[in-house]
Amino acid sequence: MGSASATRLEVNRRPRARTRTCALLLLGALAFLPGCEWETVADWWRGGGLEPYMTGALPIPGAPSPGAEDPFDVFQSTVFPIVSANCTSCHAGAGPGTPALAHPDPQTAYDVILLNQKVSLSVPESSRLVRRLNADFHYCWSDCTANGATMANAVESWAAAEIAASDSSATTVAAISSQTLTLADGLEEDDTGRFDSGAIALYDFREESGTIAYDQSGVAPALDLELSGDATFMTSYGIDFRGGRAEAPAETSRKLYDHIAHPSLGSQQYSIEAWVTPANVSQEGPARMVSYSRGSGSRNFTLGQVLYNYDARNRTVSPASDNNGRPALQTFDGDQDLQATLQHVAVTFDQYRGRRIYVNGVWTDDVDEIPPSRLWNWDVNHRFVLGNESGADRPFEGQIRLVAIFPFVLSDDQIAQNFNAGVGKRLILRFDVSQWAGAGSFVEFVVSELDDYSYLFCEPTMITPQPSGFRVANLRVAVNGVVPVSGQAFVNTDRVVSQGRQRLSGQCSIVPKQLGPADDVFSVEFEYLGSFRDPVPVLPPLPPPPPVFGDPLPLEGFRSFERIRETMAAVTGVDPNVPDARDTYDEIRQALPATFDLRAFSSAQQVSISKLALEFCDAMVESPNLRDAFFGSGVDLDAPASTVFVDPAQRQAMIDALAARLLGAGIGNQPNAAELAPVMHDLFDDLTAPCGASCDVERTRTIAKASCSAVLASAAVSIH
């Protein structure tokens, strides 16, 4: 047996269908394939052979097809170089990301990717490795679409080798396993356990086809939504938005105004509830999920997405908020509450606490800085819309699975109840285990589609007419005959069945999709069931990655995007919410530094910092009070530049003001006023040269803005 194959058949490693196998276990007989060395096989068999691995539907492979490439070798030359080059900072085995799909040992990376079902060898383009790039935009190394295509090509090559090397005559070792089922075998569950009482608009999106999403609240008039653009119903209940929207006319949308904001009839409080799956965490705008508005410039309320944050806007009569619902209440940047996965989000507003945001049943702790006020100035002509604005210029990409509007504040318990109730089509799947537990015995699961990548199997329950006190332990859900390593929440289940219907666990298990809901086949495997036992080996821990001794971290760090804005506001005295500064920040925020690591800094980030600095300096110079406070009495910004910048005293006063306000004092690696002076003098000369003796007052302020932004955008401010 070659050394590579011997390495892959170590006693403590699970055999795989891809290997060149030297033994077949069949009805207790040991047969050898040609070309195998007796000593290698004998040592392997004495060490335990296949016995530790006889669990699940374990393939006992034959030899690869003649002339076929070794799939492991193809993996090493295709997928492994990509993950090694781009994923090791998180997925090399030492954290913080899991699983260790970029482990430096290629054998371990191969095992991890297969056992965690990060690839679909039958449909390579649907592999999780591919979709994390071209759909989720997850840490792409250059262009996400191109990176996804590169990964898809690599997985396709690997999959082709796996298929070519497989042996269709492989035998399987029987395990304690249920019958197989698909989602088509399930019965739909109707009792969801949600709190819906009092909702004035409610959508569960069960339509599955057509162009109308019907309001299920029962409160007239029905606030039905018409789908347009690239917005389609999902078979698992929901709407998939890829640039389209679902919108109600102004006439029926007025129901929201009447119940919530009407001066005499309205409650002056409300709750927005939604189950959403953002397609990625790069959407801004904010991208509109749920909105009661008219175009991008006027709204009554909105729930939207800004990168990793949820954004809630609300119009009130308070002078602190404008007709566009700003300033928004946004979840804290560092918490990254919004993720590209199925999430429950609720926004509440009342006259005591203002706006609050809840994610997955829990308040985010973000406090509304705007005092609550009445909603009497809501516009009765606005429209209720999902997935975009009426003007179709703030699209949300992703899925919305449920939406409810209440004319009151949901309590914390009610929000938690609705989160725990889940969402979407929920099916009852009953797996027959009569062979092991007696005639008429089943294991029942509540199953739903969690997102594009996975299913949710919940609350396994044993149903049997013979509850004789038998044991049920270590349940694993298999997909297409394979038990994934990750997401198996029931492996610690251990119950004695003494009732005809007995719940085995209250947990849920996330099971990955492979072929999709129409084609995936499921079964349930057990370690103990009735009087039968099928021992499950404990997989050895992954080998630790080799220690990496790279360059030490820099002693200095870069201010992140939010800190850059707050720093610029503090040193110039400009309110960060002035329109021009705020709009520029919202526009370039994604291009500002997201980490403190100086080694990750790019020229594009410097350009964005310079744009933001110019807005703050412009606002400061254009305000008489702010510019006097910044530059002091030594610089006359109301005099022509031909006067100011021929005066050495005024030149020096401007330089001193810039140094005092924008440079740190007593920091050894920062320039001081004396070092700043020659650079500023050159700048003054360059900016006054075109107009000479005719430079006017406007030129004076332009030079002041340019000088301010040059220092404000420098490393003296952005590095700390």
XYZ file of C-alpha atoms in Angstrom, residues 6-354:
349
model
C -1.560 4.314 4.509
C -1.544 7.753 6.072
C -5.212 8.167 5.258
C -6.131 4.841 6.889
C -4.706 5.477 10.318
C -6.532 3.704 13.120
C -7.712 6.964 14.666
C -9.069 8.335 11.418
C -12.412 7.491 9.815
C -12.004 5.644 6.462
C -13.357 7.489 3.437
C -14.864 6.508 0.111
C -12.079 8.342 -1.696
C -9.223 6.166 -0.386
C -7.546 3.266 -2.076
C -8.763 0.631 0.417
C -6.954 -2.636 1.086
C -9.696 -4.486 2.969
C -13.416 -5.198 2.693
C -15.402 -6.281 5.685
C -18.289 -8.389 4.480
C -20.217 -10.840 6.680
C -17.206 -11.185 8.957
C -14.795 -12.211 6.190
C -11.616 -10.300 5.411
C -10.661 -10.144 1.759
C -7.699 -8.374 0.271
C -7.394 -6.428 -2.914
C -4.408 -6.965 -5.222
C -1.268 -5.024 -4.513
C -1.732 -4.676 -0.751
C 1.005 -5.447 1.752
C -0.050 -7.978 4.383
C 1.956 -6.281 7.143
C 0.205 -2.954 6.620
C -3.269 -4.467 6.668
C -2.494 -6.836 9.540
C -1.166 -4.026 11.719
C -4.183 -1.897 10.853
C -6.614 -4.732 11.660
C -4.898 -5.556 14.984
C -5.201 -1.872 15.848
C -8.961 -2.060 15.541
C -9.627 -2.132 11.799
C -13.107 -0.981 10.856
C -14.687 -1.876 14.175
C -14.412 1.608 15.778
C -16.084 3.136 12.728
C -19.098 0.841 12.282
C -21.709 3.545 12.766
C -24.139 5.331 10.494
C -24.299 4.308 6.871
C -20.538 3.952 6.588
C -19.314 3.249 3.077
C -16.869 0.391 2.631
C -15.306 1.534 -0.599
C -13.752 -0.388 -3.398
C -10.807 0.688 -5.461
C -10.969 3.914 -7.417
C -11.874 3.646 -11.054
C -8.832 2.839 -13.206
C -6.997 5.979 -14.208
C -9.054 8.238 -11.934
C -7.289 11.050 -10.118
C -7.028 10.790 -6.350
C -9.677 13.254 -5.055
C -7.476 14.174 -2.098
C -4.682 15.180 -4.477
C -7.158 17.246 -6.507
C -8.402 18.925 -3.302
C -4.799 19.789 -2.414
C -4.266 21.476 -5.770
C -7.636 23.278 -6.074
C -9.617 24.194 -2.952
C -6.878 23.892 -0.340
C -4.620 26.644 -1.810
C -7.578 29.048 -1.902
C -8.649 28.553 1.720
C -5.007 28.534 2.848
C -4.352 31.870 1.193
C -7.533 33.642 2.293
C -9.177 31.983 5.317
C -6.397 31.131 7.767
C -6.813 34.216 9.955
C -10.119 32.784 11.228
C -10.413 29.146 10.151
C -6.951 27.626 10.673
C -7.930 25.834 13.866
C -6.885 28.301 16.535
C -9.966 30.496 16.089
C -11.884 32.665 16.109
C -13.850 31.114 13.235
C -15.101 27.554 13.038
C -14.849 25.016 11.539
C -11.131 24.657 10.764
C -11.618 24.498 7.009
C -8.280 26.257 6.392
C -6.272 24.072 8.759
C -2.593 23.971 7.708
C -2.765 20.168 7.583
C -4.483 19.435 4.241
C -5.802 16.099 5.513
C -7.552 17.855 8.413
C -8.918 20.604 6.157
C -10.247 17.927 3.781
C -12.001 16.103 6.620
C -13.453 19.279 8.108
C -14.881 20.557 4.831
C -16.478 17.215 3.957
C -17.800 16.301 7.392
C -19.236 19.771 7.956
C -20.785 19.697 4.479
C -19.190 22.921 3.336
C -19.228 21.566 -0.217
C -21.953 19.988 -2.297
C -20.158 17.554 -4.553
C -23.370 16.918 -6.501
C -24.143 20.638 -7.038
C -20.765 22.417 -6.595
C -22.125 25.925 -7.263
C -24.470 25.594 -4.274
C -21.595 24.761 -1.897
C -21.387 26.819 1.257
C -17.771 27.704 0.407
C -19.003 29.270 -2.828
C -22.142 30.983 -1.549
C -20.354 32.600 1.388
C -18.462 34.602 -1.237
C -20.869 35.357 -4.075
C -24.060 35.580 -1.981
C -23.012 36.598 1.548
C -19.933 38.690 0.514
C -18.124 37.095 3.452
C -14.519 38.310 3.642
C -13.889 38.314 -0.098
C -10.229 38.881 -0.895
C -10.890 41.103 -3.935
C -14.137 41.012 -5.958
C -16.832 38.815 -4.395
C -18.337 37.668 -7.685
C -14.948 36.766 -9.125
C -13.846 35.114 -5.875
C -17.036 33.037 -5.799
C -16.413 31.921 -9.390
C -12.839 30.943 -8.517
C -14.025 28.864 -5.588
C -16.834 27.290 -7.665
C -14.338 26.195 -10.339
C -12.094 24.663 -7.682
C -14.978 22.772 -6.058
C -16.172 21.526 -9.462
C -12.744 20.043 -10.194
C -12.640 18.391 -6.789
C -16.207 17.055 -7.160
C -15.428 15.584 -10.567
C -12.498 13.675 -9.068
C -14.628 12.404 -6.175
C -17.312 11.119 -8.545
C -14.788 9.516 -10.899
C -13.041 7.741 -8.010
C -16.201 6.431 -6.363
C -17.197 2.767 -6.644
C -20.891 2.218 -7.337
C -20.708 -1.305 -5.916
C -19.680 -0.148 -2.426
C -21.392 -1.965 0.416
C -22.675 -0.255 3.557
C -22.612 -1.362 7.156
C -26.106 -1.273 8.663
C -26.692 1.027 11.646
C -29.632 1.759 13.928
C -31.379 4.044 11.512
C -34.930 5.136 10.762
C -36.722 5.075 7.465
C -35.826 7.866 5.045
C -38.149 10.827 4.417
C -38.233 14.009 2.375
C -40.020 17.250 3.204
C -42.829 16.159 0.872
C -43.631 13.415 3.408
C -44.402 15.956 6.153
C -47.697 17.330 7.425
C -47.957 21.068 8.018
C -48.241 22.310 11.598
C -50.761 25.129 12.122
C -50.403 25.992 15.825
C -47.346 28.245 15.940
C -47.734 29.638 19.461
C -47.354 33.249 18.308
C -48.870 36.310 19.959
C -50.836 38.063 17.191
C -53.760 39.518 19.155
C -54.361 43.174 18.295
C -52.210 43.285 15.138
C -53.556 45.753 12.571
C -51.423 44.348 9.737
C -50.143 40.781 9.590
C -48.432 38.862 6.801
C -47.295 35.238 6.970
C -46.749 35.031 3.185
C -48.323 31.619 2.693
C -49.394 32.505 -0.844
C -46.350 30.749 -2.437
C -47.257 32.204 -5.856
C -49.000 35.165 -7.471
C -48.427 38.887 -6.919
C -50.584 39.733 -3.866
C -49.532 39.298 -0.216
C -52.727 39.304 1.815
C -53.141 41.066 5.158
C -54.171 38.348 7.630
C -54.928 40.676 10.577
C -58.690 40.803 9.966
C -58.715 44.559 10.672
C -60.406 46.520 7.873
C -59.430 47.779 5.437
C -57.176 44.893 4.389
C -53.673 46.238 3.849
C -52.825 43.902 0.950
C -49.452 44.295 -0.758
C -48.727 44.020 -4.466
C -45.389 42.494 -5.456
C -43.446 44.154 -8.259
C -39.969 43.995 -9.703
C -37.736 41.167 -8.557
C -39.826 40.128 -5.539
C -41.154 36.568 -5.463
C -42.950 34.321 -2.991
C -41.033 31.472 -1.348
C -42.424 27.951 -1.060
C -41.343 27.922 2.601
C -43.432 31.109 3.189
C -41.857 34.503 2.705
C -40.849 36.951 -0.017
C -37.429 36.889 -1.652
C -36.405 40.457 -2.526
C -33.706 41.049 -5.137
C -34.541 44.664 -5.980
C -38.326 44.540 -6.067
C -40.896 45.593 -3.469
C -44.293 44.740 -1.986
C -46.453 47.865 -1.667
C -49.922 48.911 -0.533
C -51.800 51.944 -1.912
C -52.064 55.109 0.160
C -55.799 54.582 0.682
C -55.435 51.344 2.658
C -52.092 52.376 4.179
C -53.990 55.116 6.009
C -55.155 52.389 8.400
C -51.766 52.655 10.091
C -52.150 56.405 10.549
C -55.673 56.095 11.934
C -54.771 53.461 14.537
C -51.376 54.878 15.527
C -50.935 58.602 14.794
C -54.434 60.127 14.560
C -54.629 63.031 17.095
C -57.801 61.697 18.754
C -58.036 58.024 17.690
C -54.403 56.986 17.500
C -52.490 55.180 20.248
C -49.277 57.237 19.768
C -47.290 54.013 20.050
C -46.590 51.007 17.856
C -44.522 47.871 17.283
C -42.970 46.579 14.052
C -42.148 42.876 14.019
C -40.380 40.995 11.221
C -38.439 37.849 10.460
C -35.703 38.752 7.967
C -32.712 37.157 6.272
C -30.428 39.854 4.822
C -28.569 38.602 1.746
C -25.355 40.222 2.982
C -23.954 42.736 5.466
C -22.848 45.302 2.875
C -26.229 46.975 2.219
C -26.652 50.626 3.131
C -29.084 53.421 2.371
C -30.484 52.271 4.782
C -31.858 49.373 2.751
C -35.618 49.374 3.444
C -37.076 46.271 5.060
C -40.370 47.670 6.417
C -41.384 51.251 5.672
C -44.375 53.595 5.869
C -43.131 56.375 3.626
C -43.108 58.189 0.295
C -39.776 57.994 -1.481
C -36.395 58.349 0.176
C -36.993 61.813 1.648
C -40.185 61.485 3.724
C -41.435 58.766 6.086
C -43.525 58.008 9.116
C -41.466 55.002 10.188
C -38.868 52.653 8.695
C -36.947 49.558 9.701
C -33.825 49.245 7.581
C -30.312 47.847 7.275
C -26.993 49.689 7.373
C -24.181 47.136 7.108
C -24.174 45.149 10.370
C -26.750 47.440 11.981
C -30.522 47.676 12.189
C -31.777 51.232 11.607
C -35.106 52.539 12.972
C -36.519 55.895 11.839
C -39.612 57.612 13.209
C -41.267 60.977 12.543
C -42.608 62.933 15.527
C -43.678 66.519 16.221
C -40.470 67.018 18.210
C -38.063 69.559 16.659
C -35.328 67.017 17.414
C -36.543 64.785 14.532
C -37.166 65.687 10.903
C -39.781 64.611 8.361
C -37.516 61.799 7.232
C -37.536 60.191 10.685
C -33.976 61.213 11.485
C -31.831 60.988 13.441
C -32.172 57.233 13.314
C -31.862 54.862 16.226
C -29.216 52.400 15.106
C -27.797 49.343 16.806
C -24.248 49.771 18.083
C -21.569 49.190 15.444
C -19.412 46.999 17.629
C -22.250 44.613 18.460
C -22.881 43.713 14.808
C -26.442 42.731 15.721
C -27.480 42.293 12.085
C -26.159 39.162 10.420
C -26.776 37.533 7.044
C -28.926 34.812 8.555
C -32.538 34.407 9.625
C -33.241 36.835 12.469
C -36.259 38.058 14.402
C -36.285 41.853 14.786
C -38.804 44.078 16.530
C -38.977 47.869 16.854
C -41.192 49.467 19.497
C -42.073 53.124 20.122
C -44.012 54.674 22.988
C -44.251 57.962 24.871
C -42.010 56.781 27.705
C -38.976 55.058 26.214
C -39.076 56.208 22.594
